[in-house]
Short mmCIF file of C-alpha atoms in Angstrom, two decimals:
data_model
loop_
_atom_site.label_atom_id
_atom_site.label_comp_id
_atom_site.label_asym_id
_atom_site.label_seq_id
_atom_site.Cartn_x
_atom_site.Cartn_y
_atom_site.Cartn_z
CA MET A 1 130.35 88.07 96.62
CA GLN A 2 131.57 91.32 95.12
CA ALA A 3 133.59 93.84 97.12
CA GLY A 4 132.00 97.19 97.95
CA SER A 5 132.28 100.04 100.43
CA ALA A 6 128.66 101.23 100.79
CA GLY A 7 127.55 98.14 102.71
CA HIS A 8 126.74 94.49 102.13
CA VAL A 9 123.39 93.43 100.66
CA LEU A 10 122.12 89.85 100.72
CA ILE A 11 119.67 89.27 97.84
CA VAL A 12 117.38 86.28 98.28
CA ASP A 13 115.30 85.43 95.22
CA ASP A 14 114.89 82.21 93.23
CA GLU A 15 114.56 84.24 90.00
CA ALA A 16 118.26 84.16 89.14
CA VAL A 17 118.07 86.71 86.32
CA LEU A 18 116.21 89.25 88.45
CA ALA A 19 118.56 88.71 91.40
CA GLY A 20 121.53 89.22 89.08
CA VAL A 21 120.15 92.49 87.72
CA VAL A 22 119.53 93.81 91.24
CA ALA A 23 123.04 92.75 92.31
CA SER A 24 124.55 94.50 89.29
CA TYR A 25 122.81 97.79 90.09
CA LEU A 26 123.79 97.57 93.77
CA GLU A 27 127.44 96.85 92.92
CA ARG A 28 127.53 99.89 90.64
CA ALA A 29 126.30 101.92 93.62
CA GLY A 30 129.22 100.65 95.71
CA PHE A 31 127.59 97.79 97.63
CA ALA A 32 128.96 94.32 98.21
CA THR A 33 126.41 91.67 97.22
CA THR A 34 125.67 88.03 97.89
CA VAL A 35 122.89 86.21 96.04
CA SER A 36 120.94 83.16 97.19
CA GLY A 37 117.86 81.44 95.79
CA ASP A 38 117.24 79.19 98.77
CA GLY A 39 115.57 80.11 102.05
CA LEU A 40 117.56 77.81 104.35
CA GLU A 41 120.83 78.88 102.76
CA ALA A 42 119.78 82.54 103.13
CA VAL A 43 119.29 82.15 106.89
CA GLU A 44 122.79 80.70 107.25
CA LEU A 45 124.31 83.40 105.01
CA ALA A 46 122.59 86.10 107.06
CA ARG A 47 124.04 84.58 110.22
CA ARG A 48 127.55 84.21 108.80
CA LEU A 49 127.86 87.40 106.73
CA ASP A 50 125.91 89.84 108.92
CA PRO A 51 124.73 91.93 105.93
CA THR A 52 123.74 95.57 106.17
CA VAL A 53 120.51 95.00 104.22
CA ILE A 54 118.60 91.91 103.09
CA ILE A 55 116.35 91.98 100.02
CA LEU A 56 114.05 88.98 100.42
CA ASP A 57 111.50 87.52 98.01
CA LEU A 58 108.31 86.65 99.86
CA GLY A 59 107.41 83.84 97.43
CA LEU A 60 110.44 81.56 97.80
CA PRO A 61 109.83 77.84 97.19
CA GLY A 62 110.28 75.55 100.19
CA LEU A 63 111.06 77.77 103.15
CA ASP A 64 109.12 80.89 102.20
CA GLY A 65 110.13 84.48 102.76
CA VAL A 66 107.93 84.97 105.82
CA GLU A 67 109.60 82.07 107.65
CA VAL A 68 113.06 83.17 106.47
CA CYS A 69 112.36 86.65 107.87
CA ARG A 70 111.09 85.22 111.15
CA ARG A 71 114.24 83.12 111.60
CA ILE A 72 116.61 85.94 110.64
CA ARG A 73 114.96 88.26 113.15
CA THR A 74 115.95 85.89 115.98
CA PHE A 75 119.59 86.94 115.55
CA SER A 76 119.80 90.00 113.27
CA ASP A 77 118.38 93.53 113.27
CA CYS A 78 119.63 94.47 109.79
CA TYR A 79 117.30 96.33 107.46
CA LEU A 80 115.08 93.92 105.51
CA ILE A 81 113.09 94.71 102.36
CA MET A 82 110.53 92.20 101.10
CA LEU A 83 109.89 91.63 97.41
CA THR A 84 106.40 90.44 96.61
CA ALA A 85 104.50 89.63 93.43
CA ARG A 86 101.34 89.09 95.44
CA THR A 87 98.55 91.62 95.47
CA ASP A 88 96.98 90.24 98.65
CA GLU A 89 97.48 92.82 101.38
CA VAL A 90 97.38 90.09 104.02
CA ASP A 91 100.66 88.63 102.73
CA VAL A 92 102.36 92.01 103.03
CA LEU A 93 100.99 92.54 106.54
CA ILE A 94 102.25 89.12 107.64
CA GLY A 95 105.70 89.90 106.28
CA LEU A 96 105.82 93.23 108.08
CA SER A 97 104.53 91.65 111.28
CA VAL A 98 107.46 89.22 111.45
CA GLY A 99 110.05 91.96 111.12
CA ALA A 100 110.40 93.26 107.55
CA ASP A 101 111.09 97.00 107.40
CA ASP A 102 109.67 97.74 103.97
CA TYR A 103 108.29 96.05 100.86
CA VAL A 104 108.51 96.46 97.09
CA THR A 105 105.94 94.99 94.70
CA LYS A 106 107.06 93.19 91.54
CA PRO A 107 107.59 94.28 88.84
CA PHE A 108 109.87 97.08 90.04
CA SER A 109 112.72 99.25 88.80
CA ALA A 110 116.11 98.04 90.01
CA ARG A 111 117.26 101.66 90.09
CA GLU A 112 114.37 102.58 92.41
CA LEU A 113 115.15 99.60 94.65
CA VAL A 114 118.76 100.75 94.99
CA ALA A 115 117.50 104.24 95.87
CA ARG A 116 115.26 102.67 98.53
CA VAL A 117 118.26 100.83 100.03
CA GLN A 118 120.35 104.01 100.02
CA ALA A 119 117.54 105.97 101.70
CA MET A 120 117.32 103.36 104.45
CA LEU A 121 121.02 103.63 105.18
CA ARG A 122 120.81 107.42 105.42
CA ARG A 123 118.45 107.21 108.37
CA PRO A 124 119.79 108.88 111.54
CA ARG A 125 121.47 106.26 113.73
CA GLY A 126 121.62 108.07 117.06
CA THR A 127 123.97 110.89 118.03
CA SER A 128 126.77 111.83 115.64
CA GLY A 129 128.85 113.49 118.35
CA THR A 130 130.82 112.05 121.24
CA GLU A 131 128.34 113.12 123.92
CA ALA A 132 125.52 110.69 124.64
CA LEU A 133 121.96 111.97 124.38
CA PRO A 134 119.88 111.98 127.57
CA VAL A 135 117.52 109.04 128.01
CA ARG A 136 113.91 109.99 127.22
CA ARG A 137 111.32 108.78 129.75
CA PHE A 138 107.59 108.30 129.31
CA GLY A 139 106.25 106.61 132.42
CA ASP A 140 107.75 103.11 132.45
CA LEU A 141 109.15 103.55 128.94
CA GLU A 142 112.79 104.63 128.47
CA VAL A 143 114.15 105.53 125.03
CA ASP A 144 117.94 105.63 124.77
CA ALA A 145 118.56 107.10 121.32
CA SER A 146 122.36 106.97 121.60
CA ALA A 147 122.41 103.25 122.41
CA ARG A 148 119.31 102.56 120.28
CA LEU A 149 117.65 100.79 123.20
CA ALA A 150 114.09 100.86 124.52
CA ARG A 151 113.11 99.56 127.95
CA VAL A 152 109.73 99.13 129.61
CA GLY A 153 109.86 98.69 133.38
CA GLY A 154 113.61 98.20 133.13
CA ARG A 155 113.26 95.33 130.63
CA GLU A 156 114.85 95.78 127.22
CA VAL A 157 112.38 95.55 124.33
CA GLU A 158 113.63 93.98 121.10
CA LEU A 159 112.67 96.27 118.22
CA THR A 160 113.47 96.15 114.53
CA PRO A 161 115.47 99.11 113.14
CA THR A 162 112.33 100.68 111.69
CA GLU A 163 110.34 100.25 114.90
CA PHE A 164 113.09 101.96 116.88
CA ASP A 165 113.44 104.70 114.25
CA LEU A 166 109.72 105.47 114.62
CA LEU A 167 109.97 105.52 118.41
CA SER A 168 113.07 107.72 118.29
CA VAL A 169 111.52 110.29 115.92
CA LEU A 170 108.30 110.52 117.94
CA SER A 171 110.06 110.69 121.33
CA GLU A 172 112.51 113.37 120.17
CA ARG A 173 109.66 115.93 120.08
CA PRO A 174 106.98 114.29 122.22
CA ARG A 175 104.50 117.18 122.16
CA LEU A 176 104.46 117.27 118.35
CA ALA A 177 101.84 115.26 116.48
CA MET A 178 103.40 113.92 113.28
CA SER A 179 101.43 112.92 110.21
CA ARG A 180 102.00 109.59 108.45
CA ARG A 181 103.44 111.52 105.50
CA GLN A 182 105.96 113.26 107.80
CA LEU A 183 106.97 109.94 109.32
CA LEU A 184 107.44 108.43 105.86
CA GLU A 185 109.69 111.34 104.93
CA HIS A 186 111.72 111.14 108.16
CA ILE A 187 112.18 107.37 108.19
CA TRP A 188 111.71 106.01 104.69
CA GLY A 189 113.04 109.13 102.95
CA GLU A 190 109.88 109.47 100.88
CA SER A 191 107.80 112.63 100.70
CA ASP A 192 105.84 112.33 97.46
CA ALA A 193 105.52 108.54 97.34
CA GLY A 194 105.19 105.66 99.72
CA ASP A 195 102.44 103.72 101.40
CA GLU A 196 101.12 105.57 104.45
CA HIS A 197 99.61 102.27 105.63
CA LEU A 198 103.21 101.08 106.14
CA VAL A 199 103.45 103.52 109.07
CA ASP A 200 100.29 102.13 110.68
CA VAL A 201 101.56 98.55 110.48
CA HIS A 202 104.90 99.40 112.11
CA ILE A 203 103.18 101.50 114.79
CA ALA A 204 100.90 98.53 115.57
CA ASN A 205 103.95 96.24 115.89
CA LEU A 206 105.72 98.80 118.07
CA ARG A 207 102.74 99.15 120.39
CA ARG A 208 102.44 95.38 120.73
CA LYS A 209 106.09 95.03 121.73
CA LEU A 210 105.85 97.92 124.21
CA GLY A 211 102.72 96.38 125.75
CA ASP A 212 100.76 99.47 124.77
CA ASP A 213 97.05 98.59 124.69
CA PRO A 214 95.55 100.20 121.54
CA SER A 215 92.31 100.90 123.44
CA ARG A 216 94.18 102.65 126.29
CA GLN A 217 97.23 104.12 124.61
CA GLN A 218 100.04 105.14 126.98
CA TYR A 219 103.17 105.55 124.88
CA VAL A 220 102.20 106.06 121.23
CA ILE A 221 99.02 108.09 120.90
CA THR A 222 96.83 108.27 117.81
CA VAL A 223 95.90 111.86 116.99
CA ARG A 224 92.70 111.58 114.99
CA GLY A 225 92.92 113.21 111.59
CA VAL A 226 96.66 113.89 111.99
CA GLY A 227 98.86 110.92 112.88
CA TYR A 228 100.78 110.04 116.02
CA ARG A 229 102.57 111.55 119.02
CA MET A 230 104.14 110.32 122.24
CA GLY A 231 102.08 110.03 125.43
CA ALA A 232 103.08 110.64 129.03
CA GLY A 233 103.10 106.90 129.76
#
């Protein structure tokens, strides 16, 4: 592990040369890095080191990236970026459904990957002042942006960082319908690039966790031809 002040990134990829290049770029940007090529070891490292971000290859031998992600999400809500060489959209959707925040397709630019990590860590993380924000209520749904908590019927809902970021942005201005491109810019830091379908996948995961029936939307409403907004609950 190399020392760094920008955060700690766990890189999980069995391609040692590629992992080393990514680590080198991240260290130059001020990050601490740990590299692993084994899925089981990666789960234990994630538990022990509590990294800020995990970069995880989907195609690991043995314990694959999807299962590694699933296990890590049982104890960690760090940001997680999948690396995939696969062109099958189903593989990406499965990875996102088990808790990955974003994905990058191989081959990729290490410099662009570092920029993606930095953009993630610039996301708003609740109030920057000392005064807590009021809890936002939508029927049975409560969104506590200061504590980064969501509750439905008084029960806390476990959300990934990206799922909560989406809920927080939408609930901040509930009467405003936001396009997928606007949500990408707000949350992923991308205005001219980025996969708008990524937003739809995370919204679907968010609705499922909130118990929001897609056919009778209460909390997150689809605005046809535009994007999404909050509902009354």
